[in-house]
PDB file of C-alpha atoms in Angstrom:
ATOM      1  CA  UNK A   1      -6.262  95.893  59.917  1.00 43.00           C
ATOM      2  CA  UNK A   2      -8.063  93.782  62.515  1.00 52.00           C
ATOM      3  CA  UNK A   3      -8.650  90.127  61.142  1.00 46.00           C
ATOM      4  CA  UNK A   4     -12.580  90.246  61.984  1.00 62.00           C
ATOM      5  CA  UNK A   5     -12.827  93.168  59.819  1.00 68.00           C
ATOM      6  CA  UNK A   6     -10.704  91.743  57.191  1.00 71.00           C
ATOM      7  CA  UNK A   7     -12.889  88.493  57.270  1.00 79.00           C
ATOM      8  CA  UNK A   8     -15.816  90.487  55.787  1.00 84.00           C
ATOM      9  CA  UNK A   9     -14.341  90.636  52.426  1.00 86.00           C
ATOM     10  CA  UNK A  10     -14.044  86.818  52.225  1.00 84.00           C
ATOM     11  CA  UNK A  11     -17.078  84.446  51.896  1.00 85.00           C
ATOM     12  CA  UNK A  12     -16.390  81.116  53.322  1.00 84.00           C
ATOM     13  CA  UNK A  13     -18.780  78.144  53.459  1.00 84.00           C
ATOM     14  CA  UNK A  14     -19.118  78.496  57.090  1.00 87.00           C
ATOM     15  CA  UNK A  15     -19.902  82.124  56.843  1.00 87.00           C
ATOM     16  CA  UNK A  16     -22.131  81.580  53.874  1.00 86.00           C
ATOM     17  CA  UNK A  17     -24.227  79.105  55.893  1.00 85.00           C
ATOM     18  CA  UNK A  18     -24.535  81.396  58.764  1.00 88.00           C
ATOM     19  CA  UNK A  19     -25.674  84.323  56.465  1.00 90.00           C
ATOM     20  CA  UNK A  20     -28.288  82.325  54.723  1.00 89.00           C
ATOM     21  CA  UNK A  21     -29.867  81.320  58.044  1.00 89.00           C
ATOM     22  CA  UNK A  22     -30.383  84.948  59.131  1.00 91.00           C
ATOM     23  CA  UNK A  23     -30.231  87.315  56.427  1.00 95.00           C
ATOM     24  CA  UNK A  24     -32.954  89.119  54.357  1.00 96.00           C
ATOM     25  CA  UNK A  25     -33.015  88.761  50.737  1.00 96.00           C
ATOM     26  CA  UNK A  26     -33.185  91.960  48.849  1.00 97.00           C
ATOM     27  CA  UNK A  27     -33.654  92.118  45.159  1.00 96.00           C
ATOM     28  CA  UNK A  28     -32.603  94.895  42.740  1.00 95.00           C
ATOM     29  CA  UNK A  29     -34.296  95.675  39.444  1.00 95.00           C
ATOM     30  CA  UNK A  30     -32.049  93.807  37.133  1.00 93.00           C
ATOM     31  CA  UNK A  31     -32.446  90.327  39.143  1.00 93.00           C
ATOM     32  CA  UNK A  32     -36.370  90.738  39.056  1.00 94.00           C
ATOM     33  CA  UNK A  33     -36.216  91.642  35.350  1.00 92.00           C
ATOM     34  CA  UNK A  34     -33.821  88.761  34.679  1.00 90.00           C
ATOM     35  CA  UNK A  35     -36.837  86.168  35.882  1.00 91.00           C
ATOM     36  CA  UNK A  36     -38.496  87.035  32.658  1.00 88.00           C
ATOM     37  CA  UNK A  37     -35.857  85.308  30.722  1.00 85.00           C
ATOM     38  CA  UNK A  38     -36.614  82.172  32.407  1.00 84.00           C
ATOM     39  CA  UNK A  39     -38.840  79.562  30.887  1.00 82.00           C
ATOM     40  CA  UNK A  40     -42.463  79.348  31.827  1.00 82.00           C
ATOM     41  CA  UNK A  41     -41.995  76.307  34.174  1.00 86.00           C
ATOM     42  CA  UNK A  42     -39.124  77.911  35.528  1.00 84.00           C
ATOM     43  CA  UNK A  43     -40.717  80.997  36.416  1.00 86.00           C
ATOM     44  CA  UNK A  44     -43.534  79.270  38.038  1.00 87.00           C
ATOM     45  CA  UNK A  45     -41.195  77.283  40.040  1.00 85.00           C
ATOM     46  CA  UNK A  46     -38.897  80.313  41.009  1.00 85.00           C
ATOM     47  CA  UNK A  47     -41.718  82.472  42.098  1.00 88.00           C
ATOM     48  CA  UNK A  48     -43.241  79.894  44.071  1.00 87.00           C
ATOM     49  CA  UNK A  49     -40.045  79.554  46.245  1.00 85.00           C
ATOM     50  CA  UNK A  50     -39.709  83.323  46.713  1.00 88.00           C
ATOM     51  CA  UNK A  51     -43.377  83.387  47.801  1.00 88.00           C
ATOM     52  CA  UNK A  52     -42.877  80.759  50.295  1.00 86.00           C
ATOM     53  CA  UNK A  53     -40.017  83.028  51.673  1.00 87.00           C
ATOM     54  CA  UNK A  54     -41.611  86.126  51.336  1.00 89.00           C
ATOM     55  CA  UNK A  55     -41.356  87.067  54.934  1.00 92.00           C
ATOM     56  CA  UNK A  56     -37.494  87.090  54.380  1.00 94.00           C
ATOM     57  CA  UNK A  57     -37.620  89.090  51.234  1.00 96.00           C
ATOM     58  CA  UNK A  58     -37.570  92.874  51.176  1.00 97.00           C
ATOM     59  CA  UNK A  59     -37.742  95.147  48.118  1.00 97.00           C
ATOM     60  CA  UNK A  60     -36.495  98.750  48.028  1.00 97.00           C
ATOM     61  CA  UNK A  61     -38.933 101.207  46.865  1.00 97.00           C
ATOM     62  CA  UNK A  62     -36.480 102.517  44.127  1.00 97.00           C
ATOM     63  CA  UNK A  63     -36.296  99.035  42.814  1.00 97.00           C
ATOM     64  CA  UNK A  64     -40.204  98.536  43.031  1.00 97.00           C
ATOM     65  CA  UNK A  65     -40.404 101.831  40.919  1.00 96.00           C
ATOM     66  CA  UNK A  66     -37.864 101.034  38.312  1.00 95.00           C
ATOM     67  CA  UNK A  67     -39.506  97.524  37.959  1.00 95.00           C
ATOM     68  CA  UNK A  68     -43.271  98.889  37.488  1.00 94.00           C
ATOM     69  CA  UNK A  69     -41.635 101.735  35.041  1.00 93.00           C
ATOM     70  CA  UNK A  70     -39.685  99.089  32.907  1.00 92.00           C
ATOM     71  CA  UNK A  71     -41.954  95.943  33.214  1.00 92.00           C
ATOM     72  CA  UNK A  72     -43.742  96.418  30.045  1.00 89.00           C
ATOM     73  CA  UNK A  73     -40.589  96.957  28.075  1.00 89.00           C
ATOM     74  CA  UNK A  74     -39.058  94.144  29.961  1.00 87.00           C
ATOM     75  CA  UNK A  75     -41.706  91.853  29.029  1.00 84.00           C
ATOM     76  CA  UNK A  76     -41.437  92.730  25.456  1.00 84.00           C
ATOM     77  CA  UNK A  77     -37.701  92.678  25.204  1.00 80.00           C
ATOM     78  CA  UNK A  78     -37.408  88.994  24.286  1.00 76.00           C
ATOM     79  CA  UNK A  79     -39.700  89.443  21.071  1.00 77.00           C
ATOM     80  CA  UNK A  80     -37.231  92.095  19.864  1.00 78.00           C
ATOM     81  CA  UNK A  81     -33.905  90.386  21.139  1.00 77.00           C
ATOM     82  CA  UNK A  82     -34.585  86.652  21.087  1.00 78.00           C
ATOM     83  CA  UNK A  83     -37.387  85.576  18.716  1.00 79.00           C
ATOM     84  CA  UNK A  84     -35.929  87.171  15.419  1.00 80.00           C
ATOM     85  CA  UNK A  85     -35.536  85.030  12.372  1.00 78.00           C
ATOM     86  CA  UNK A  86     -32.463  82.953  12.569  1.00 78.00           C
ATOM     87  CA  UNK A  87     -29.898  84.007  10.027  1.00 75.00           C
ATOM     88  CA  UNK A  88     -29.320  80.713   8.377  1.00 73.00           C
ATOM     89  CA  UNK A  89     -33.092  80.985   7.367  1.00 72.00           C
ATOM     90  CA  UNK A  90     -32.220  84.167   5.486  1.00 70.00           C
ATOM     91  CA  UNK A  91     -29.357  82.751   3.471  1.00 69.00           C
ATOM     92  CA  UNK A  92     -30.876  81.524   0.226  1.00 78.00           C
ATOM     93  CA  UNK A  93     -28.687  78.245   0.078  1.00 79.00           C
ATOM     94  CA  UNK A  94     -30.947  76.464  -2.317  1.00 77.00           C
ATOM     95  CA  UNK A  95     -31.188  79.273  -4.998  1.00 82.00           C
ATOM     96  CA  UNK A  96     -27.396  79.478  -4.935  1.00 83.00           C
ATOM     97  CA  UNK A  97     -27.088  75.659  -5.352  1.00 81.00           C
ATOM     98  CA  UNK A  98     -29.397  75.689  -8.183  1.00 84.00           C
ATOM     99  CA  UNK A  99     -27.214  78.802  -9.906  1.00 83.00           C
ATOM    100  CA  UNK A 100     -24.117  76.481  -9.309  1.00 84.00           C
ATOM    101  CA  UNK A 101     -25.831  73.424 -10.932  1.00 81.00           C
ATOM    102  CA  UNK A 102     -27.178  75.439 -13.877  1.00 83.00           C
ATOM    103  CA  UNK A 103     -23.905  77.299 -14.471  1.00 82.00           C
ATOM    104  CA  UNK A 104     -22.126  73.968 -14.760  1.00 79.00           C
ATOM    105  CA  UNK A 105     -24.673  72.424 -16.774  1.00 79.00           C
ATOM    106  CA  UNK A 106     -24.549  75.234 -19.245  1.00 81.00           C
ATOM    107  CA  UNK A 107     -20.664  75.059 -19.568  1.00 77.00           C
ATOM    108  CA  UNK A 108     -19.858  71.052 -19.736  1.00 71.00           C
ATOM    109  CA  UNK A 109     -16.682  71.472 -21.855  1.00 72.00           C
ATOM    110  CA  UNK A 110     -14.829  73.918 -19.728  1.00 71.00           C
ATOM    111  CA  UNK A 111     -13.142  74.087 -16.417  1.00 71.00           C
ATOM    112  CA  UNK A 112     -14.273  73.541 -13.808  1.00 77.00           C
ATOM    113  CA  UNK A 113     -16.463  70.988 -14.876  1.00 76.00           C
ATOM    114  CA  UNK A 114     -18.481  68.420 -12.639  1.00 81.00           C
ATOM    115  CA  UNK A 115     -19.743  64.872 -14.329  1.00 83.00           C
ATOM    116  CA  UNK A 116     -23.278  65.136 -15.746  1.00 83.00           C
ATOM    117  CA  UNK A 117     -24.438  62.069 -13.366  1.00 85.00           C
ATOM    118  CA  UNK A 118     -23.120  64.000 -10.522  1.00 86.00           C
ATOM    119  CA  UNK A 119     -24.818  67.248 -11.373  1.00 82.00           C
ATOM    120  CA  UNK A 120     -28.209  65.245 -11.672  1.00 86.00           C
ATOM    121  CA  UNK A 121     -27.675  63.885  -8.058  1.00 91.00           C
ATOM    122  CA  UNK A 122     -26.891  67.298  -6.959  1.00 87.00           C
ATOM    123  CA  UNK A 123     -30.080  68.538  -8.446  1.00 86.00           C
ATOM    124  CA  UNK A 124     -32.384  66.096  -6.892  1.00 89.00           C
ATOM    125  CA  UNK A 125     -30.576  66.549  -3.361  1.00 89.00           C
ATOM    126  CA  UNK A 126     -31.381  70.321  -4.006  1.00 86.00           C
ATOM    127  CA  UNK A 127     -34.986  69.584  -4.217  1.00 87.00           C
ATOM    128  CA  UNK A 128     -34.891  67.580  -0.998  1.00 88.00           C
ATOM    129  CA  UNK A 129     -32.835  70.391   0.648  1.00 85.00           C
ATOM    130  CA  UNK A 130     -35.398  72.700  -0.125  1.00 84.00           C
ATOM    131  CA  UNK A 131     -38.395  70.678   1.187  1.00 87.00           C
ATOM    132  CA  UNK A 132     -36.374  70.010   4.441  1.00 86.00           C
ATOM    133  CA  UNK A 133     -35.394  73.752   4.838  1.00 85.00           C
ATOM    134  CA  UNK A 134     -39.211  74.742   4.246  1.00 85.00           C
ATOM    135  CA  UNK A 135     -40.183  72.223   6.935  1.00 89.00           C
ATOM    136  CA  UNK A 136     -37.288  73.704   9.460  1.00 87.00           C
ATOM    137  CA  UNK A 137     -38.352  77.404   8.761  1.00 85.00           C
ATOM    138  CA  UNK A 138     -42.206  76.350   9.129  1.00 88.00           C
ATOM    139  CA  UNK A 139     -41.294  74.719  12.546  1.00 90.00           C
ATOM    140  CA  UNK A 140     -39.154  77.588  13.967  1.00 88.00           C
ATOM    141  CA  UNK A 141     -41.720  80.347  12.827  1.00 86.00           C
ATOM    142  CA  UNK A 142     -44.675  78.177  14.417  1.00 88.00           C
ATOM    143  CA  UNK A 143     -42.871  78.121  17.505  1.00 87.00           C
ATOM    144  CA  UNK A 144     -41.649  81.843  17.644  1.00 85.00           C
ATOM    145  CA  UNK A 145     -45.156  82.704  17.148  1.00 87.00           C
ATOM    146  CA  UNK A 146     -46.405  80.626  20.040  1.00 85.00           C
ATOM    147  CA  UNK A 147     -43.675  82.292  22.223  1.00 81.00           C
ATOM    148  CA  UNK A 148     -44.351  85.740  21.167  1.00 83.00           C
ATOM    149  CA  UNK A 149     -48.279  84.921  21.894  1.00 85.00           C
ATOM    150  CA  UNK A 150     -47.134  83.722  25.622  1.00 80.00           C
ATOM    151  CA  UNK A 151     -44.869  86.761  26.054  1.00 78.00           C
ATOM    152  CA  UNK A 152     -47.835  89.211  25.174  1.00 82.00           C
ATOM    153  CA  UNK A 153     -50.285  87.234  27.477  1.00 79.00           C
ATOM    154  CA  UNK A 154     -47.851  87.942  30.230  1.00 74.00           C
ATOM    155  CA  UNK A 155     -48.895  91.455  30.547  1.00 76.00           C
ATOM    156  CA  UNK A 156     -52.150  90.360  31.910  1.00 79.00           C
ATOM    157  CA  UNK A 157     -51.338  87.215  33.509  1.00 86.00           C
ATOM    158  CA  UNK A 158     -47.882  87.561  34.956  1.00 89.00           C
ATOM    159  CA  UNK A 159     -46.628  85.289  37.752  1.00 90.00           C
ATOM    160  CA  UNK A 160     -43.694  87.290  38.633  1.00 92.00           C
ATOM    161  CA  UNK A 161     -45.523  90.437  39.256  1.00 93.00           C
ATOM    162  CA  UNK A 162     -48.150  88.610  41.356  1.00 92.00           C
ATOM    163  CA  UNK A 163     -45.200  87.582  43.432  1.00 93.00           C
ATOM    164  CA  UNK A 164     -43.348  90.579  43.819  1.00 94.00           C
ATOM    165  CA  UNK A 165     -46.434  92.740  44.760  1.00 93.00           C
ATOM    166  CA  UNK A 166     -46.776  90.263  47.774  1.00 93.00           C
ATOM    167  CA  UNK A 167     -43.354  91.030  49.125  1.00 95.00           C
ATOM    168  CA  UNK A 168     -42.397  93.597  51.820  1.00 95.00           C
ATOM    169  CA  UNK A 169     -41.598  96.840  50.011  1.00 96.00           C
ATOM    170  CA  UNK A 170     -39.600  99.778  51.565  1.00 96.00           C
ATOM    171  CA  UNK A 171     -40.490 103.410  52.120  1.00 96.00           C
ATOM    172  CA  UNK A 172     -39.359 105.825  49.380  1.00 96.00           C
ATOM    173  CA  UNK A 173     -37.118 108.554  50.490  1.00 96.00           C
ATOM    174  CA  UNK A 174     -38.677 112.020  50.274  1.00 96.00           C
ATOM    175  CA  UNK A 175     -37.779 114.515  47.425  1.00 94.00           C
ATOM    176  CA  UNK A 176     -35.571 116.363  50.063  1.00 95.00           C
ATOM    177  CA  UNK A 177     -33.674 113.112  51.078  1.00 96.00           C
ATOM    178  CA  UNK A 178     -33.430 112.327  47.429  1.00 95.00           C
ATOM    179  CA  UNK A 179     -31.756 115.496  46.438  1.00 94.00           C
ATOM    180  CA  UNK A 180     -29.321 115.017  49.580  1.00 96.00           C
ATOM    181  CA  UNK A 181     -28.318 111.492  48.077  1.00 96.00           C
ATOM    182  CA  UNK A 182     -28.012 113.253  44.709  1.00 95.00           C
ATOM    183  CA  UNK A 183     -25.388 115.723  46.320  1.00 95.00           C
ATOM    184  CA  UNK A 184     -23.525 112.853  47.983  1.00 96.00           C
ATOM    185  CA  UNK A 185     -23.813 111.079  44.604  1.00 96.00           C
ATOM    186  CA  UNK A 186     -22.052 113.871  42.826  1.00 95.00           C
ATOM    187  CA  UNK A 187     -19.001 113.429  45.114  1.00 95.00           C
ATOM    188  CA  UNK A 188     -18.813 109.873  44.981  1.00 96.00           C
ATOM    189  CA  UNK A 189     -19.171 109.701  41.073  1.00 95.00           C
ATOM    190  CA  UNK A 190     -16.319 112.197  40.542  1.00 94.00           C
ATOM    191  CA  UNK A 191     -14.069 109.992  42.531  1.00 96.00           C
ATOM    192  CA  UNK A 192     -15.433 106.693  41.123  1.00 95.00           C
ATOM    193  CA  UNK A 193     -16.804 105.562  44.470  1.00 95.00           C
ATOM    194  CA  UNK A 194     -19.625 102.660  44.016  1.00 96.00           C
ATOM    195  CA  UNK A 195     -22.258 102.165  43.421  1.00 96.00           C
ATOM    196  CA  UNK A 196     -23.905 103.500  40.341  1.00 93.00           C
ATOM    197  CA  UNK A 197     -21.350 105.819  38.655  1.00 94.00           C
ATOM    198  CA  UNK A 198     -21.225 104.183  35.367  1.00 93.00           C
ATOM    199  CA  UNK A 199     -24.991 105.035  34.915  1.00 89.00           C
ATOM    200  CA  UNK A 200     -23.719 108.436  34.247  1.00 84.00           C
ATOM    201  CA  UNK A 201     -23.272 107.825  30.564  1.00 82.00           C
ATOM    202  CA  UNK A 202     -26.864 106.430  29.847  1.00 82.00           C
ATOM    203  CA  UNK A 203     -29.296 108.136  32.278  1.00 83.00           C
ATOM    204  CA  UNK A 204     -30.365 111.521  33.067  1.00 82.00           C
ATOM    205  CA  UNK A 205     -31.698 113.526  36.063  1.00 84.00           C
ATOM    206  CA  UNK A 206     -31.997 111.662  39.507  1.00 85.00           C
ATOM    207  CA  UNK A 207     -32.149 108.362  37.720  1.00 88.00           C
ATOM    208  CA  UNK A 208     -28.238 108.575  37.282  1.00 93.00           C
ATOM    209  CA  UNK A 209     -28.466 108.014  41.065  1.00 95.00           C
ATOM    210  CA  UNK A 210     -30.852 105.188  41.112  1.00 95.00           C
ATOM    211  CA  UNK A 211     -28.332 102.547  42.287  1.00 96.00           C
ATOM    212  CA  UNK A 212     -27.050 104.607  44.878  1.00 97.00           C
ATOM    213  CA  UNK A 213     -30.805 105.396  46.079  1.00 97.00           C
ATOM    214  CA  UNK A 214     -31.324 101.566  46.201  1.00 97.00           C
ATOM    215  CA  UNK A 215     -28.133 101.224  48.086  1.00 98.00           C
ATOM    216  CA  UNK A 216     -28.983 103.924  50.537  1.00 98.00           C
ATOM    217  CA  UNK A 217     -32.608 102.056  51.067  1.00 98.00           C
ATOM    218  CA  UNK A 218     -30.758  98.867  52.048  1.00 98.00           C
ATOM    219  CA  UNK A 219     -28.408 100.812  54.416  1.00 98.00           C
ATOM    220  CA  UNK A 220     -31.290 102.209  56.263  1.00 98.00           C
ATOM    221  CA  UNK A 221     -33.361  99.205  56.313  1.00 98.00           C
ATOM    222  CA  UNK A 222     -30.400  96.980  57.605  1.00 97.00           C
ATOM    223  CA  UNK A 223     -29.548  99.680  60.273  1.00 97.00           C
ATOM    224  CA  UNK A 224     -33.170  99.925  61.451  1.00 97.00           C
ATOM    225  CA  UNK A 225     -33.957  96.307  61.474  1.00 97.00           C
ATOM    226  CA  UNK A 226     -30.469  95.097  62.473  1.00 97.00           C
ATOM    227  CA  UNK A 227     -30.355  92.388  59.969  1.00 97.00           C
ATOM    228  CA  UNK A 228     -27.748  90.981  57.380  1.00 96.00           C
ATOM    229  CA  UNK A 229     -28.469  91.302  53.785  1.00 97.00           C
ATOM    230  CA  UNK A 230     -28.099  88.938  50.912  1.00 96.00           C
ATOM    231  CA  UNK A 231     -28.228  91.269  48.109  1.00 97.00           C
ATOM    232  CA  UNK A 232     -29.441  89.562  44.565  1.00 95.00           C
ATOM    233  CA  UNK A 233     -27.799  91.953  41.893  1.00 94.00           C
ATOM    234  CA  UNK A 234     -27.594  91.081  37.954  1.00 93.00           C
ATOM    235  CA  UNK A 235     -26.134  94.614  37.358  1.00 91.00           C
ATOM    236  CA  UNK A 236     -22.782  93.044  36.984  1.00 90.00           C
ATOM    237  CA  UNK A 237     -20.720  95.941  36.484  1.00 92.00           C
ATOM    238  CA  UNK A 238     -17.638  97.428  38.679  1.00 92.00           C
ATOM    239  CA  UNK A 239     -19.640  99.775  40.083  1.00 93.00           C
ATOM    240  CA  UNK A 240     -21.331  97.071  42.022  1.00 95.00           C
ATOM    241  CA  UNK A 241     -18.674  94.080  41.742  1.00 94.00           C
ATOM    242  CA  UNK A 242     -15.057  93.796  41.803  1.00 89.00           C
ATOM    243  CA  UNK A 243     -13.094  92.618  38.746  1.00 80.00           C
ATOM    244  CA  UNK A 244     -12.362  88.761  38.703  1.00 63.00           C
ATOM    245  CA  UNK A 245      -9.539  88.081  41.295  1.00 58.00           C
ATOM    246  CA  UNK A 246      -8.077  84.871  41.865  1.00 51.00           C
ATOM    247  CA  UNK A 247      -7.920  85.272  45.659  1.00 52.00           C
ATOM    248  CA  UNK A 248     -11.377  86.420  46.142  1.00 51.00           C
ATOM    249  CA  UNK A 249     -13.256  84.697  43.178  1.00 55.00           C
ATOM    250  CA  UNK A 250     -15.896  85.934  40.778  1.00 62.00           C
ATOM    251  CA  UNK A 251     -18.761  88.086  41.640  1.00 77.00           C
ATOM    252  CA  UNK A 252     -17.516  89.726  44.644  1.00 89.00           C
ATOM    253  CA  UNK A 253     -18.974  92.998  45.878  1.00 94.00           C
ATOM    254  CA  UNK A 254     -16.955  95.913  45.775  1.00 94.00           C
ATOM    255  CA  UNK A 255     -14.864  96.286  48.923  1.00 93.00           C
ATOM    256  CA  UNK A 256     -15.625  99.762  49.400  1.00 95.00           C
ATOM    257  CA  UNK A 257     -19.440  98.446  49.546  1.00 96.00           C
ATOM    258  CA  UNK A 258     -18.804  95.942  52.086  1.00 95.00           C
ATOM    259  CA  UNK A 259     -16.986  98.242  54.165  1.00 95.00           C
ATOM    260  CA  UNK A 260     -19.534 100.939  54.250  1.00 97.00           C
ATOM    261  CA  UNK A 261     -22.336  98.325  55.053  1.00 96.00           C
ATOM    262  CA  UNK A 262     -20.545  96.962  57.979  1.00 94.00           C
ATOM    263  CA  UNK A 263     -19.557 100.452  59.302  1.00 94.00           C
ATOM    264  CA  UNK A 264     -22.986 101.889  58.966  1.00 96.00           C
ATOM    265  CA  UNK A 265     -25.243  98.978  60.036  1.00 96.00           C
ATOM    266  CA  UNK A 266     -22.663  96.679  62.065  1.00 93.00           C
ATOM    267  CA  UNK A 267     -24.291  93.907  59.810  1.00 94.00           C
ATOM    268  CA  UNK A 268     -22.841  91.638  57.142  1.00 93.00           C
ATOM    269  CA  UNK A 269     -23.847  91.950  53.439  1.00 95.00           C
ATOM    270  CA  UNK A 270     -23.338  89.752  50.473  1.00 95.00           C
ATOM    271  CA  UNK A 271     -23.973  89.856  46.705  1.00 95.00           C
ATOM    272  CA  UNK A 272     -25.279  87.327  44.514  1.00 93.00           C
ATOM    273  CA  UNK A 273     -26.474  87.025  40.707  1.00 91.00           C
ATOM    274  CA  UNK A 274     -29.753  85.397  40.434  1.00 88.00           C
ATOM    275  CA  UNK A 275     -27.964  82.415  38.779  1.00 86.00           C
ATOM    276  CA  UNK A 276     -25.491  82.084  41.607  1.00 85.00           C
ATOM    277  CA  UNK A 277     -28.436  82.348  44.111  1.00 82.00           C
ATOM    278  CA  UNK A 278     -29.861  79.401  42.488  1.00 78.00           C
ATOM    279  CA  UNK A 279     -26.836  77.465  42.613  1.00 78.00           C
ATOM    280  CA  UNK A 280     -26.491  77.809  46.347  1.00 73.00           C
ATOM    281  CA  UNK A 281     -29.963  77.277  46.821  1.00 67.00           C
ATOM    282  CA  UNK A 282     -30.000  73.940  44.981  1.00 64.00           C
ATOM    283  CA  UNK A 283     -26.876  72.899  47.138  1.00 62.00           C
ATOM    284  CA  UNK A 284     -28.750  73.958  50.318  1.00 56.00           C
ATOM    285  CA  UNK A 285     -31.964  72.032  49.526  1.00 52.00           C
ATOM    286  CA  UNK A 286     -29.725  68.919  48.888  1.00 47.00           C
ATOM    287  CA  UNK A 287     -27.891  69.112  52.214  1.00 42.00           C
ATOM    288  CA  UNK A 288     -31.164  69.554  53.965  1.00 45.00           C
ATOM    289  CA  UNK A 289     -32.600  66.428  52.189  1.00 41.00           C
ATOM    290  CA  UNK A 290     -29.739  64.531  52.794  1.00 42.00           C
ATOM    291  CA  UNK A 291     -29.945  65.286  56.715  1.00 39.00           C
ATOM    292  CA  UNK A 292     -33.638  64.506  56.641  1.00 40.00           C
ATOM    293  CA  UNK A 293     -32.788  61.310  54.948  1.00 40.00           C
ATOM    294  CA  UNK A 294     -30.424  60.290  57.649  1.00 38.00           C
ATOM    295  CA  UNK A 295     -32.785  61.419  60.313  1.00 42.00           C
ATOM    296  CA  UNK A 296     -35.272  59.101  58.936  1.00 41.00           C
ATOM    297  CA  UNK A 297     -33.096  56.237  58.214  1.00 40.00           C
ATOM    298  CA  UNK A 298     -31.696  56.591  61.926  1.00 40.00           C
ATOM    299  CA  UNK A 299     -35.205  56.265  63.503  1.00 46.00           C
TER     300      UNK A 299
END
């Protein structure tokens, strides 16, 4: 294989730097939804950054459709999944400790036995522990109530939604075009060709091919605009990403997708999770600040 072709599978610091200068940032549904797991302060910061770069951000129509369809569920998910009563609050430690003390007080002459002064001390500590645990429970409950109220309020005041709707949105495929993608998808999925074949297990109808529709939109956009793509995808499964490899590293796009993208568009593509995107972003910002500092210092 020609070295220039082989190089598309490897991400170097030089290549990454060039890609970040020219590429359009494309978000999939999972990466937009991941923003809802951030703290409120971080959400505002991130959406502010994205809004400042909105001319370089593009959202596939299928991503926008899936996001709009699932937005309420995604907003409410933390209440069901994150803000549940901690298990340790359900464990009645104080009652069990009192039962233990009472048992030993009622049978002071049989093994196992504990000296009465020690039992009196344990009883006092049990009362103190009960007060502490009650305070802990109240603090956690109040904080969780506050977070739940904040989450519910997101439906009417959502900085993520307000940012996303300002981005450039793709044109959806016609129904006939979607059917053609479904036909191709049946062949691809039978042969485990990415992306999206793992969705056969938990989706139905054309939604099984949602990832493939997004991928086809990205290919069409890059080919028409002749731009490289940075794809932010938090769907970390083997129908998007390769399994970890010492040579290529973690979160490497499936080589079939890189090759397909290059062959069809003549452009480069690379995938990032939202977290890895933020790590690279912070590094670039630090480097630029260093250059700015040096420039000012040399004046």
